[in-house]
GROMACS .gro file of C-alpha atoms in nm:
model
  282
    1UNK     CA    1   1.052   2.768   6.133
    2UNK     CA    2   1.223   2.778   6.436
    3UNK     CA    3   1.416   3.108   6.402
    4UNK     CA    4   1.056   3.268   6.368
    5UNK     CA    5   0.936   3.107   6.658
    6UNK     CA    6   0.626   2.932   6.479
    7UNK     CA    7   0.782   2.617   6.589
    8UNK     CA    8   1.028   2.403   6.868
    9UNK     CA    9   1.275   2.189   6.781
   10UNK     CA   10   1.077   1.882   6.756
   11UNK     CA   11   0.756   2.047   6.657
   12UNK     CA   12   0.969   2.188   6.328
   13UNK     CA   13   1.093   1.799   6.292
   14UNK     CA   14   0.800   1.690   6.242
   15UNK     CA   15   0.672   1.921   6.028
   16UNK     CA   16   0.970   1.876   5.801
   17UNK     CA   17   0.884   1.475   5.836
   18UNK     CA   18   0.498   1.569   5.703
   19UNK     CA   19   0.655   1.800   5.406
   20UNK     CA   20   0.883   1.560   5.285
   21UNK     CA   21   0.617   1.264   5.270
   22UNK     CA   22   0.376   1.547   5.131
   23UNK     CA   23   0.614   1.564   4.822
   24UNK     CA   24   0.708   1.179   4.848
   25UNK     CA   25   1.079   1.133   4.979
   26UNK     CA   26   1.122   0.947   5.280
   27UNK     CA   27   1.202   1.102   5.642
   28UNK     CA   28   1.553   1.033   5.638
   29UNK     CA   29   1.618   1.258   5.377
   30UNK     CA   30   1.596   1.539   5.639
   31UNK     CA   31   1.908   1.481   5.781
   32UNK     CA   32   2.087   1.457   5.422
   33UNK     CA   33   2.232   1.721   5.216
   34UNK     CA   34   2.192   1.933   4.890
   35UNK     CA   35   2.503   1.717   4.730
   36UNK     CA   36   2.368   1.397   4.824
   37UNK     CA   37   2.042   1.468   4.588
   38UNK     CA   38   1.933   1.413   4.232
   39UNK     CA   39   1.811   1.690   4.050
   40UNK     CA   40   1.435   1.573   4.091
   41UNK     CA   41   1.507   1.508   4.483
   42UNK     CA   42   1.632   1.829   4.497
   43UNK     CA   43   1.337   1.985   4.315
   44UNK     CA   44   1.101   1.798   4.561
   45UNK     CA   45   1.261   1.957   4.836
   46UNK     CA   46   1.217   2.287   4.724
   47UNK     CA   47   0.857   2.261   4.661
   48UNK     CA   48   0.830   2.128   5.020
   49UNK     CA   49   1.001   2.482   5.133
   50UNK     CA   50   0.762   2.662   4.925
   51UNK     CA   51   0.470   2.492   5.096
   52UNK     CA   52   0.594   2.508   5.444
   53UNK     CA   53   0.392   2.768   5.529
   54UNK     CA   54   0.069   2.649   5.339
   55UNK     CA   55   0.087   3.003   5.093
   56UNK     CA   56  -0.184   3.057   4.891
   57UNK     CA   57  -0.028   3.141   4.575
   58UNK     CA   58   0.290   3.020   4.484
   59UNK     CA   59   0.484   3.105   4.202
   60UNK     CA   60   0.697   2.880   3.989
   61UNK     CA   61   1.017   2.997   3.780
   62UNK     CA   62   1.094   2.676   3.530
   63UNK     CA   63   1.006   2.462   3.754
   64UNK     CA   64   1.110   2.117   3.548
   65UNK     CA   65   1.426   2.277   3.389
   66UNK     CA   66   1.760   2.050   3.387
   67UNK     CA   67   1.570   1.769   3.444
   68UNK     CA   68   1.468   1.432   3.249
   69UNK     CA   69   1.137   1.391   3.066
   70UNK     CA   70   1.060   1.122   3.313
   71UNK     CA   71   1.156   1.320   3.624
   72UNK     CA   72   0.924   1.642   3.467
   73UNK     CA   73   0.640   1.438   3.475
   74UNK     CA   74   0.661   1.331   3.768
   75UNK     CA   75   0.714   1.685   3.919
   76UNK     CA   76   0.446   1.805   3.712
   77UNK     CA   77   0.182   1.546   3.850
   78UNK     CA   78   0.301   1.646   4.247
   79UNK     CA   79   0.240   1.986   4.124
   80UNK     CA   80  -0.089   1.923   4.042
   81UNK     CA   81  -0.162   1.689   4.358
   82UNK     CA   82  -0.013   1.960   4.598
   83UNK     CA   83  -0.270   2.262   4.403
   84UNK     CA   84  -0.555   2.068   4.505
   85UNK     CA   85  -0.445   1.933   4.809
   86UNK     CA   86  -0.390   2.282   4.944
   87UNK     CA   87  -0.645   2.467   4.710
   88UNK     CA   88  -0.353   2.711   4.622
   89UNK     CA   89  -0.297   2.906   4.317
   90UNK     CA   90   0.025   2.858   4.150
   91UNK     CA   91   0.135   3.122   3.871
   92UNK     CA   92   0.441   2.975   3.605
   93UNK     CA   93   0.692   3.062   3.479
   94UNK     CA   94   0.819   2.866   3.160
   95UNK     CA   95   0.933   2.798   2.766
   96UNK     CA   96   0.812   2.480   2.777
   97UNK     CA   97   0.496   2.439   2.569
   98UNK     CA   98   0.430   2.104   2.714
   99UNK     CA   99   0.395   2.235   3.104
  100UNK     CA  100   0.188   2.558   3.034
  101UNK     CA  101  -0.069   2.260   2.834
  102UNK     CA  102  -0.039   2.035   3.109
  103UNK     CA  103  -0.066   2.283   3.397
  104UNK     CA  104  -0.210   2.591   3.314
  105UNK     CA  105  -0.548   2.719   3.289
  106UNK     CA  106  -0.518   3.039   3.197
  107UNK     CA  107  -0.155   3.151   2.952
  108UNK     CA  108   0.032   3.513   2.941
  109UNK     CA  109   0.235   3.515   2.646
  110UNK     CA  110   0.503   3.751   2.731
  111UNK     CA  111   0.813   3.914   2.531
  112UNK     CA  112   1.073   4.142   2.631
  113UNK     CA  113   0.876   4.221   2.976
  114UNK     CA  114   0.546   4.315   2.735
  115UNK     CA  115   0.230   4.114   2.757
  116UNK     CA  116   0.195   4.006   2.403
  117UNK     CA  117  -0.117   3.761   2.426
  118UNK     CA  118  -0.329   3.644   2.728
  119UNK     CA  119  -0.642   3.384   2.716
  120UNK     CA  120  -0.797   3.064   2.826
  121UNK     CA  121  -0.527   2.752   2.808
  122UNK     CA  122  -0.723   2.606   2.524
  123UNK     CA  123  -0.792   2.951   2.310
  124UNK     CA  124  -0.414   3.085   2.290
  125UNK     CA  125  -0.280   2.734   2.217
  126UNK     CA  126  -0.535   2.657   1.976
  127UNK     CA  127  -0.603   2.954   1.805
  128UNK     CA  128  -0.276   3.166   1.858
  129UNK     CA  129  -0.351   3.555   1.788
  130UNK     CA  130  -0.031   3.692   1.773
  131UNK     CA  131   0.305   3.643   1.580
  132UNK     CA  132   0.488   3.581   1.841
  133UNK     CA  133   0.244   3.319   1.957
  134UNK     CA  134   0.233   3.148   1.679
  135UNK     CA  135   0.612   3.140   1.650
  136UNK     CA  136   0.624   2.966   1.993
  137UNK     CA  137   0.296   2.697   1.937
  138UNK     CA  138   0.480   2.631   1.577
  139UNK     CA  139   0.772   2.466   1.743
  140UNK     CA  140   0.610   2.172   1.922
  141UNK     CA  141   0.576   1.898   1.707
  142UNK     CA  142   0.158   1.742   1.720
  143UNK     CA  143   0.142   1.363   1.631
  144UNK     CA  144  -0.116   1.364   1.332
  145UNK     CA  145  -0.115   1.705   1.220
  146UNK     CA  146   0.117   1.889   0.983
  147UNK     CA  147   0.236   2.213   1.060
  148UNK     CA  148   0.440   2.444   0.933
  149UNK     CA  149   0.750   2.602   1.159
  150UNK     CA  150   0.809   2.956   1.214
  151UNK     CA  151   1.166   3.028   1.230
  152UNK     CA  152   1.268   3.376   1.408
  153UNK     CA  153   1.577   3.553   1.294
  154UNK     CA  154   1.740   3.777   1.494
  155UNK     CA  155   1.828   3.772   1.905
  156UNK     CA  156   1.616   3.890   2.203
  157UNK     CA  157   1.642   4.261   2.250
  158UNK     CA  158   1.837   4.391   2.555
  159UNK     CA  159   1.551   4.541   2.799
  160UNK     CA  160   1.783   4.822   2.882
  161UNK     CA  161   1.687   5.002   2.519
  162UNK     CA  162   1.396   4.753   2.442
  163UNK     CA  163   1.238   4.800   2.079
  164UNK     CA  164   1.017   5.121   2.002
  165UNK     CA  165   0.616   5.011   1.961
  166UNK     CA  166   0.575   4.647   1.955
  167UNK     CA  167   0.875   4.495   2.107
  168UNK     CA  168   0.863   4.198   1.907
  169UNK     CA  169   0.862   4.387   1.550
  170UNK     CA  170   1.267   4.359   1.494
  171UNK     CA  171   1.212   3.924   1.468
  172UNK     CA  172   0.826   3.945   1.347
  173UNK     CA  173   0.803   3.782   1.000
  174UNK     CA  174   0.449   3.998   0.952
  175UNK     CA  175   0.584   4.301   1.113
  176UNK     CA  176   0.395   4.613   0.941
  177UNK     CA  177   0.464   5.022   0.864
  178UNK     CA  178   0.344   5.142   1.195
  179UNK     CA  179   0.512   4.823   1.441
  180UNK     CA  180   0.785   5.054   1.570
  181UNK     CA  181   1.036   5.104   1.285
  182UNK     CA  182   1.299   5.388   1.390
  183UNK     CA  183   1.562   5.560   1.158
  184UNK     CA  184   1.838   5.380   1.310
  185UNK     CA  185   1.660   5.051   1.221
  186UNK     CA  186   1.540   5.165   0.893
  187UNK     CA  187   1.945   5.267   0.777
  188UNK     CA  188   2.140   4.918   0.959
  189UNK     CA  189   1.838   4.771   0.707
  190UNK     CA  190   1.948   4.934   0.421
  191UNK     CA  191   2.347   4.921   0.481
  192UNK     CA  192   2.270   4.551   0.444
  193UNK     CA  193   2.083   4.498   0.146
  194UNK     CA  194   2.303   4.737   0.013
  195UNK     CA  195   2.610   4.563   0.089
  196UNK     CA  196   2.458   4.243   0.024
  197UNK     CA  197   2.273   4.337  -0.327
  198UNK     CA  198   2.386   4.628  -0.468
  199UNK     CA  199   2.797   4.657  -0.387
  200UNK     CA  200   2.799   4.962  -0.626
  201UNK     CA  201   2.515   5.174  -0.469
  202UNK     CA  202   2.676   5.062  -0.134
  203UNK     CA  203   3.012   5.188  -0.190
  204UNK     CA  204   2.871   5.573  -0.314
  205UNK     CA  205   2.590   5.576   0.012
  206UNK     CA  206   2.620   5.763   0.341
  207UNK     CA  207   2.341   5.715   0.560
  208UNK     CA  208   2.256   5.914   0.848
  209UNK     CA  209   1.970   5.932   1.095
  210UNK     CA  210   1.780   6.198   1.177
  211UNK     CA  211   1.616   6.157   1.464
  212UNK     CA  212   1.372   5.856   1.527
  213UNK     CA  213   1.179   5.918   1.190
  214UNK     CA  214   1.417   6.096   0.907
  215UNK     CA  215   1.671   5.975   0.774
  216UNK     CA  216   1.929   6.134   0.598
  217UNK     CA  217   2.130   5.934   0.222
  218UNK     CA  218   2.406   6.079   0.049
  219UNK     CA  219   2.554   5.954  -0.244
  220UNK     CA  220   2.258   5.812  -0.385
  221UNK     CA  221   2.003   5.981  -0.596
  222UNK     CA  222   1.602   5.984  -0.470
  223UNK     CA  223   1.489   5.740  -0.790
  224UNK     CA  224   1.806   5.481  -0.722
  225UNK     CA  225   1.708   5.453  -0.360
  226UNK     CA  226   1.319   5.474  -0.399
  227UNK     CA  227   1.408   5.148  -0.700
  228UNK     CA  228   1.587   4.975  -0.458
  229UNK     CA  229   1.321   5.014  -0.179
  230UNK     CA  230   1.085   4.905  -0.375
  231UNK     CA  231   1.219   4.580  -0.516
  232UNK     CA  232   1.376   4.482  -0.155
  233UNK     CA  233   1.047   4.555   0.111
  234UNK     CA  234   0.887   4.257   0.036
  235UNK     CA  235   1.162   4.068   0.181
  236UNK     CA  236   1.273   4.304   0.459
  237UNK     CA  237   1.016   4.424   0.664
  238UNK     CA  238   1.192   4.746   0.809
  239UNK     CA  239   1.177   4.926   0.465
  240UNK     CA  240   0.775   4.866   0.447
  241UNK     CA  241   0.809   5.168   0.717
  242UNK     CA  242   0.942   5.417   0.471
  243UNK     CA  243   0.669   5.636   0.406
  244UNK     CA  244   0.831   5.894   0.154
  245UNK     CA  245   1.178   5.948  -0.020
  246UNK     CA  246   1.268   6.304  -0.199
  247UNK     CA  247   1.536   6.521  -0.273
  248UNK     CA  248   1.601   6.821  -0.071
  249UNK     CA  249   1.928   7.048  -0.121
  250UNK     CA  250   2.171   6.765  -0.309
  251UNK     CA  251   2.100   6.513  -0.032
  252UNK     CA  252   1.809   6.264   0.006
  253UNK     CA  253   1.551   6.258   0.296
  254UNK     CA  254   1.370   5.906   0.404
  255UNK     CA  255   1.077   5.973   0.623
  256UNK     CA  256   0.925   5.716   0.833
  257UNK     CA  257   0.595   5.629   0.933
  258UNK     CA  258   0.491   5.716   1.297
  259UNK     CA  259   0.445   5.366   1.471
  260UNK     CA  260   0.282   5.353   1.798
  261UNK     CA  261   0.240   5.037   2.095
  262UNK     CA  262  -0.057   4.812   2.029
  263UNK     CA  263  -0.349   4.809   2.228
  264UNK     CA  264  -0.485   4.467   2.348
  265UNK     CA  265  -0.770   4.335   2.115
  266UNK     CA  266  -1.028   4.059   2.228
  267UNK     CA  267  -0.979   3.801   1.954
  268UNK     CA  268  -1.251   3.604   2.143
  269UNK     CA  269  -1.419   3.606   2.462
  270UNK     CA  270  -1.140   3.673   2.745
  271UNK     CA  271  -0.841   3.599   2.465
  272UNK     CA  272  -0.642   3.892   2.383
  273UNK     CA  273  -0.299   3.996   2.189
  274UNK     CA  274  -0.188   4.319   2.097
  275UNK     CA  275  -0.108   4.333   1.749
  276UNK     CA  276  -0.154   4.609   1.504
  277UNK     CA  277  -0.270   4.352   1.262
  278UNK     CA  278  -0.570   4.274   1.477
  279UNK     CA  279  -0.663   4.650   1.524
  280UNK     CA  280  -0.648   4.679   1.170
  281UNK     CA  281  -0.897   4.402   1.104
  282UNK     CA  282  -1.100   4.511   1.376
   0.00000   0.00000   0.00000
């Protein structure tokens, strides 16, 4: 404040003096330092830096992270104090379930730097569109209601070579044909049920991709592979995108379905996910 000019030295004093008692620690904290702070202390102080200019909109990366239940809630409530105090916008950034209820009016369900769902608070936690969603909502426990927990297998994809289609459709439990299946998926699929289920089949098979969409199987004949795709694509979603298996020239040929990204669909008024499920139903 003073470096800019927008203050003196004792002008800037006593602004810091107003900021601190805005976000309820006591003046002499001013002259004290980072180590010398809890974690909630220090969290107070850096919401009083982000209002020191009285913004507008302020934006809020975990805001209650590290710190005890107790300590979030009490963050939380100066949050909320502080928004209407100032009548300023505030945009979140969080996992936690519990802060986008208490906070937020409006959610944006995001994955892998893709918008997967975006509604009214009450809609998307309610009435959760998408898989991912659903995934997320499933894990907070509800006093009173039973509910069934959706497990995710699999790690977050790396956004430097992020998923083709939906970017979610490697960990979706639902995932479809057209989600964004590619030949390289498709064969580290089948080398695993393979290996897993059929050691003998595994031991003769040489798979090679062709491209995003063919795929290329040696070693195998068109009816062992087409036998064990069937039996196995109920339980591994990848090989629901296999659209046809034949013989061409002593080798076999797996072709893929063409995926594509989903579009957003309105699930309800102003509640949206983009899911190829929901443009199928609508």
């Amino acid at each position: 404040m003073i470096e800019t000019g927008a203050y003196d030295k004792d002008k800037a004093m006593e602004k810091v003096v107003d900021l601190l008692e805005e976000v309820q620690l006591p003046p002499e904290f001013a002259d004290r330092y980072p180590h010398e702070l809890s974690g909630g202390q220090r969290q107070r102080v850096a919401i009083a830096r982000g209002i020191a200019t009285n913004p507008r909109f302020v934006v809020l990366d975990e805001p209650t992270s590290a710190l005890d239940v107790s300590v979030q809630a009490e963050i939380l409530e100066l949050l909320r104090e502080l928004r209407e105090t100032h009548k300023m916008a505030m945009l979140f950034i969080t996992h936690n379930i519990s802060v986008v209820s208490y906070m937020a009016d409006r959610i944006y369900v995001m994955y892998a730097g893709k918008v997967m769902e975006k509604g009214p608070k009450a809609e998307v936690i309610r009435k959760p569109a998408h898989p991912y969603t659903q995934a997320l909502i499933s894990a907070v426990p509800e006093v009173g209601r039973q509910m069934r927990r959706v497990v995710l297998k699999g790690d977050v994809p790396s956004l430097v070579s992020p998923p083709k289609g939906c970017r979610f459709h490697p960990r979706c439990p639902v995932a479809i044909a057209t989600c964004g299946w590619t030949a390289d998926e498709v064969a580290e699929a089948l080398r695993r049920v393979l290996e897993a289920r059929y050691p003998e089949l595994s031991q003769r098979a040489r798979l090679r991709p062709l491209g995003e969409l063919e795929l290329e199987v040696k070693g195998l004949s068109a009816s062992e592979l087409k036998d064990v795709v069937e039996r196995e694509s109920e339980f591994n979603r990848a090989l629901k995108s296999i659209q046809s298996v034949s013989e061409e020239g002593g080798r076999v040929m797996v072709r893929l379905t063409k995926y594509s990204e989903p579009r957003m669909v309105e699930v309800a008024r102003g509640h949206l996910a983009a899911c190829h499920l929901l443009s199928a139903s609508s």
